[in-house]
Amino acid sequence: MTHDFQTIVVTRDIAATPETVFALWSDPALKEGWFMGGDRPDWASTEYVSDLAEGGEERCVFTHAEMGRFTIPSHVLIAQAPSRCVSAYRMDRGDTPITASLVTIAVARSAKGTALTPTEQIVFTDGGDSLETRVPGTEAVIDKLVAPAEA
Amino acid sequence: MANSLDAFFAALADPTRRAVIERLGHGPAAVGELHAPHDMALPSFLKHLSRLEAAGLVRSEKKGRVRIVHIEAAPFAPAEDWLARRRRLWEARLDRLQEMAESMEGDDP
């Protein structure tokens, strides 16, 4: 059994206060607007249940035209308004877990307003139907993902 | 697409096979050269090569008495795409979050 780790870091400098940005993460009605929306022709979102208080649970279901159903259960570990939110989530394709992640949202005041930095630490997990794991095993593939994340 | 991804990840689920793919990323190599760093009998190693070839990740050709193995780039495209999708999802979501945050406060945060 092998485990493969990846980290994705995304940053945004936003012309709004940390309180507003944090509310967009932690208020379920606000979060659904950006988290589930968007024009993604291959994807349909079929379920969104959200309690984003500390200890709360979130669950979303997406269906992709070719790849089938993806279910994403999430658990809020830490919610410290307006500066930090840490959650753990799993992504299942069909009934098979494919990744598990720790997501840390850092919200800091900046000259423009708010520096928002989500960091996702992902482990690609066992395929579920055998002892073999379905990891993206080559450095070349990993580099292509991590390089832009660290740019 | 799901089936080809399954085959791709299953073929790469082994450290020996991943090492072979990594080596072939630097250029084609003879079977003997690929086998040399691995502490296993040649027949066992050849089984790994067969697995990679069956999954379409490598192809081999005989040149005289030597068999040369090449990487096949095409199978890597969907997996790379699948991984990159996770990042693109973040980018798209944050674009929408930023738009919402800035419209909630106007131009004067």
Short mmCIF file of C-alpha atoms in Angstrom, two decimals:
data_model
loop_
_atom_site.label_atom_id
_atom_site.label_comp_id
_atom_site.label_asym_id
_atom_site.label_seq_id
_atom_site.Cartn_x
_atom_site.Cartn_y
_atom_site.Cartn_z
CA MET A 1 0.00 0.00 0.00
CA THR A 2 1.35 3.39 -0.91
CA HIS A 3 0.21 6.89 -0.06
CA ASP A 4 0.74 9.84 -2.27
CA PHE A 5 0.64 13.38 -0.89
CA GLN A 6 0.07 16.58 -2.74
CA THR A 7 -0.40 20.18 -1.66
CA ILE A 8 -2.33 22.83 -3.50
CA VAL A 9 -1.99 26.46 -2.42
CA VAL A 10 -4.16 29.14 -3.95
CA THR A 11 -4.06 32.83 -3.04
CA ARG A 12 -6.34 35.76 -3.67
CA ASP A 13 -5.99 39.41 -2.67
CA ILE A 14 -9.53 40.66 -2.27
CA ALA A 15 -10.90 44.20 -1.95
CA ALA A 16 -13.14 43.37 0.99
CA THR A 17 -12.74 43.02 4.75
CA PRO A 18 -11.63 39.74 6.39
CA GLU A 19 -15.05 39.62 8.09
CA THR A 20 -16.84 39.59 4.72
CA VAL A 21 -14.46 37.00 3.27
CA PHE A 22 -14.81 34.79 6.33
CA ALA A 23 -18.59 35.07 6.18
CA LEU A 24 -18.47 33.79 2.61
CA TRP A 25 -16.73 30.67 3.96
CA SER A 26 -18.79 30.14 7.07
CA ASP A 27 -22.34 31.22 6.20
CA PRO A 28 -23.90 28.26 4.34
CA ALA A 29 -26.24 30.41 2.25
CA LEU A 30 -23.36 32.66 1.15
CA LYS A 31 -20.99 29.76 0.62
CA GLU A 32 -23.35 27.88 -1.65
CA GLY A 33 -23.31 30.89 -4.00
CA TRP A 34 -19.65 30.52 -4.94
CA PHE A 35 -18.85 26.97 -3.84
CA MET A 36 -21.53 25.19 -5.84
CA GLY A 37 -22.19 27.75 -8.58
CA GLY A 38 -20.35 28.46 -11.79
CA ASP A 39 -20.64 27.41 -15.37
CA ARG A 40 -19.26 23.88 -15.59
CA PRO A 41 -21.05 22.17 -18.46
CA ASP A 42 -19.82 18.63 -17.63
CA TRP A 43 -20.90 18.82 -14.00
CA ALA A 44 -24.22 18.89 -12.21
CA SER A 45 -24.52 19.50 -8.49
CA THR A 46 -27.28 17.40 -7.00
CA GLU A 47 -27.00 17.94 -3.26
CA TYR A 48 -25.59 20.49 -0.84
CA VAL A 49 -26.03 20.23 2.91
CA SER A 50 -23.98 22.49 5.09
CA ASP A 51 -23.34 23.32 8.73
CA LEU A 52 -20.15 25.33 8.80
CA ALA A 53 -19.90 25.96 12.53
CA GLU A 54 -17.00 24.28 14.33
CA GLY A 55 -17.83 20.59 14.53
CA GLY A 56 -20.34 20.95 11.69
CA GLU A 57 -20.76 18.73 8.66
CA GLU A 58 -20.97 19.57 5.00
CA ARG A 59 -21.92 17.21 2.22
CA CYS A 60 -22.08 17.82 -1.51
CA VAL A 61 -22.75 15.55 -4.44
CA PHE A 62 -21.62 16.29 -7.99
CA THR A 63 -22.28 14.23 -11.08
CA HIS A 64 -19.94 14.34 -14.05
CA ALA A 65 -21.11 13.37 -17.52
CA GLU A 66 -18.31 10.82 -18.03
CA MET A 67 -16.92 10.06 -14.60
CA GLY A 68 -20.13 9.54 -12.65
CA ARG A 69 -21.04 10.57 -9.14
CA PHE A 70 -18.67 12.27 -6.71
CA THR A 71 -19.65 12.59 -3.06
CA ILE A 72 -17.78 14.96 -0.76
CA PRO A 73 -18.39 14.68 2.99
CA SER A 74 -16.61 17.34 5.00
CA HIS A 75 -16.11 18.05 8.70
CA VAL A 76 -15.25 21.48 10.14
CA LEU A 77 -12.42 21.04 12.65
CA ILE A 78 -11.65 24.65 13.51
CA ALA A 79 -13.60 27.85 12.81
CA GLN A 80 -11.96 30.97 14.23
CA ALA A 81 -13.61 34.06 12.80
CA PRO A 82 -12.37 35.93 10.90
CA SER A 83 -8.92 34.47 10.43
CA ARG A 84 -8.91 30.68 10.17
CA CYS A 85 -10.99 27.72 9.15
CA VAL A 86 -9.71 24.13 9.03
CA SER A 87 -11.75 21.29 7.62
CA ALA A 88 -11.23 17.71 6.58
CA TYR A 89 -12.97 16.15 3.63
CA ARG A 90 -13.08 12.95 1.61
CA MET A 91 -13.86 12.63 -2.06
CA ASP A 92 -15.58 9.44 -3.21
CA ARG A 93 -16.01 8.45 -6.83
CA GLY A 94 -19.04 6.21 -6.79
CA ASP A 95 -18.56 4.31 -3.53
CA THR A 96 -14.76 4.39 -3.62
CA PRO A 97 -12.76 6.91 -1.59
CA ILE A 98 -10.15 8.45 -3.88
CA THR A 99 -8.73 11.29 -1.81
CA ALA A 100 -8.79 12.67 1.71
CA SER A 101 -7.77 16.25 2.42
CA LEU A 102 -7.06 18.74 5.12
CA VAL A 103 -8.03 22.25 4.02
CA THR A 104 -6.75 25.27 5.90
CA ILE A 105 -8.19 28.66 5.05
CA ALA A 106 -6.03 31.58 6.18
CA VAL A 107 -7.70 35.00 6.11
CA ALA A 108 -5.41 37.97 6.82
CA ARG A 109 -5.74 41.72 6.47
CA SER A 110 -3.82 43.15 3.48
CA ALA A 111 -3.29 46.56 1.93
CA LYS A 112 -6.02 45.83 -0.60
CA GLY A 113 -8.36 44.34 1.99
CA THR A 114 -7.91 40.62 2.57
CA ALA A 115 -5.29 38.07 1.65
CA LEU A 116 -7.07 34.73 1.34
CA THR A 117 -4.91 31.61 1.21
CA PRO A 118 -6.54 28.20 1.07
CA THR A 119 -4.08 25.30 1.37
CA GLU A 120 -5.25 21.79 0.54
CA GLN A 121 -3.12 18.87 1.69
CA ILE A 122 -4.31 15.79 -0.16
CA VAL A 123 -3.57 12.12 0.26
CA PHE A 124 -4.55 9.83 -2.58
CA THR A 125 -5.89 6.74 -0.89
CA ASP A 126 -6.30 3.07 -1.61
CA GLY A 127 -8.57 2.21 -4.51
CA GLY A 128 -10.85 0.20 -2.24
CA ASP A 129 -11.40 -2.82 -4.44
CA SER A 130 -7.91 -4.29 -4.17
CA LEU A 131 -4.67 -3.85 -2.28
CA GLU A 132 -3.36 -1.78 -5.13
CA THR A 133 -3.58 1.94 -4.83
CA ARG A 134 -4.54 4.30 -7.57
CA VAL A 135 -1.99 6.97 -7.05
CA PRO A 136 -0.60 9.34 -9.63
CA GLY A 137 2.76 7.70 -9.36
CA THR A 138 5.17 9.65 -11.50
CA GLU A 139 7.19 12.62 -10.47
CA ALA A 140 6.42 14.17 -13.84
CA VAL A 141 2.70 14.13 -13.17
CA ILE A 142 3.14 15.41 -9.62
CA ASP A 143 5.46 18.20 -10.70
CA LYS A 144 2.90 19.48 -13.16
CA LEU A 145 0.37 19.80 -10.37
CA VAL A 146 2.62 21.19 -7.68
CA ALA A 147 4.69 23.60 -9.77
CA PRO A 148 1.86 26.00 -10.59
CA ALA A 149 0.61 25.73 -7.02
CA GLU A 150 3.95 26.94 -5.73
CA ALA A 151 4.50 29.58 -8.43
CA MET B 1 -12.61 7.42 -19.47
CA ALA B 2 -13.17 5.86 -16.05
CA ASN B 3 -11.84 2.50 -17.24
CA SER B 4 -8.68 3.95 -18.77
CA LEU B 5 -8.00 5.89 -15.57
CA ASP B 6 -8.45 2.72 -13.51
CA ALA B 7 -5.94 0.87 -15.71
CA PHE B 8 -3.55 3.80 -15.52
CA PHE B 9 -3.59 4.03 -11.73
CA ALA B 10 -3.50 0.25 -11.24
CA ALA B 11 -0.45 -0.02 -13.48
CA LEU B 12 1.28 2.70 -11.48
CA ALA B 13 0.32 1.23 -8.12
CA ASP B 14 3.71 -0.46 -7.77
CA PRO B 15 7.01 1.29 -6.88
CA THR B 16 9.03 -0.74 -9.40
CA ARG B 17 6.69 0.21 -12.21
CA ARG B 18 6.70 3.84 -11.12
CA ALA B 19 10.52 3.83 -11.12
CA VAL B 20 10.50 2.45 -14.66
CA ILE B 21 8.13 5.20 -15.81
CA GLU B 22 10.22 7.84 -14.12
CA ARG B 23 13.38 6.53 -15.81
CA LEU B 24 11.66 6.39 -19.20
CA GLY B 25 10.64 10.02 -18.75
CA HIS B 26 14.29 10.81 -19.46
CA GLY B 27 14.34 8.80 -22.70
CA PRO B 28 14.06 5.26 -24.09
CA ALA B 29 16.15 2.55 -22.45
CA ALA B 30 17.13 -1.08 -22.99
CA VAL B 31 15.44 -3.70 -20.79
CA GLY B 32 18.79 -4.54 -19.18
CA GLU B 33 19.39 -0.92 -18.24
CA LEU B 34 15.90 -0.60 -16.77
CA HIS B 35 16.35 -3.81 -14.79
CA ALA B 36 19.82 -2.97 -13.40
CA PRO B 37 18.78 -0.73 -10.43
CA HIS B 38 16.12 -3.20 -9.24
CA ASP B 39 16.98 -5.96 -6.82
CA MET B 40 14.79 -8.64 -8.37
CA ALA B 41 15.11 -11.51 -10.82
CA LEU B 42 14.75 -10.62 -14.48
CA PRO B 43 11.58 -12.71 -14.99
CA SER B 44 9.86 -10.82 -12.16
CA PHE B 45 10.98 -7.53 -13.62
CA LEU B 46 9.71 -8.54 -17.07
CA LYS B 47 6.27 -9.12 -15.54
CA HIS B 48 6.23 -5.50 -14.39
CA LEU B 49 7.20 -4.36 -17.88
CA SER B 50 4.42 -6.51 -19.36
CA ARG B 51 1.94 -4.90 -16.99
CA LEU B 52 2.99 -1.42 -18.09
CA GLU B 53 2.85 -2.44 -21.73
CA ALA B 54 -0.61 -4.00 -21.31
CA ALA B 55 -1.87 -0.75 -19.77
CA GLY B 56 -0.51 1.13 -22.77
CA LEU B 57 1.94 3.14 -20.69
CA VAL B 58 5.04 1.88 -22.51
CA ARG B 59 5.85 0.18 -25.79
CA SER B 60 8.93 -1.80 -26.72
CA GLU B 61 10.74 -2.70 -29.91
CA LYS B 62 13.51 -5.14 -30.65
CA LYS B 63 16.74 -3.69 -32.04
CA GLY B 64 19.09 -6.52 -32.85
CA ARG B 65 19.53 -8.47 -29.61
CA VAL B 66 18.29 -5.65 -27.41
CA ARG B 67 14.72 -4.69 -26.55
CA ILE B 68 14.24 -0.93 -26.23
CA VAL B 69 11.40 0.42 -24.11
CA HIS B 70 9.72 3.78 -24.74
CA ILE B 71 7.18 5.70 -22.68
CA GLU B 72 3.80 6.41 -24.24
CA ALA B 73 2.78 9.95 -23.46
CA ALA B 74 -0.91 9.74 -24.35
CA PRO B 75 -2.17 7.71 -21.33
CA PHE B 76 -0.79 10.33 -18.96
CA ALA B 77 -3.00 13.07 -20.36
CA PRO B 78 -6.28 12.05 -18.70
CA ALA B 79 -4.66 11.49 -15.29
CA GLU B 80 -2.85 14.77 -15.45
CA ASP B 81 -6.10 16.37 -16.45
CA TRP B 82 -7.86 14.72 -13.52
CA LEU B 83 -5.28 16.10 -11.07
CA ALA B 84 -5.19 19.54 -12.61
CA ARG B 85 -8.97 19.63 -12.37
CA ARG B 86 -8.75 19.81 -8.58
CA ARG B 87 -6.67 22.96 -8.83
CA ARG B 88 -8.87 24.50 -11.53
CA LEU B 89 -11.84 23.89 -9.26
CA TRP B 90 -10.17 25.96 -6.56
CA GLU B 91 -9.34 28.77 -8.98
CA ALA B 92 -12.89 28.92 -10.30
CA ARG B 93 -14.40 28.90 -6.83
CA LEU B 94 -12.12 31.65 -5.57
CA ASP B 95 -12.88 33.77 -8.63
CA ARG B 96 -16.56 33.61 -7.68
CA LEU B 97 -15.84 34.17 -3.98
CA GLN B 98 -13.77 37.25 -4.80
CA GLU B 99 -16.49 38.63 -7.05
CA MET B 100 -19.11 38.10 -4.34
CA ALA B 101 -16.96 39.61 -1.57
CA GLU B 102 -16.13 42.71 -3.58
CA SER B 103 -19.70 43.24 -4.75
CA MET B 104 -20.94 42.92 -1.14
CA GLU B 105 -18.74 45.84 -0.11
CA GLY B 106 -18.59 47.90 -3.30
CA ASP B 107 -15.24 49.50 -4.19
CA ASP B 108 -14.47 50.67 -0.67
CA PRO B 109 -13.64 47.78 1.69
#
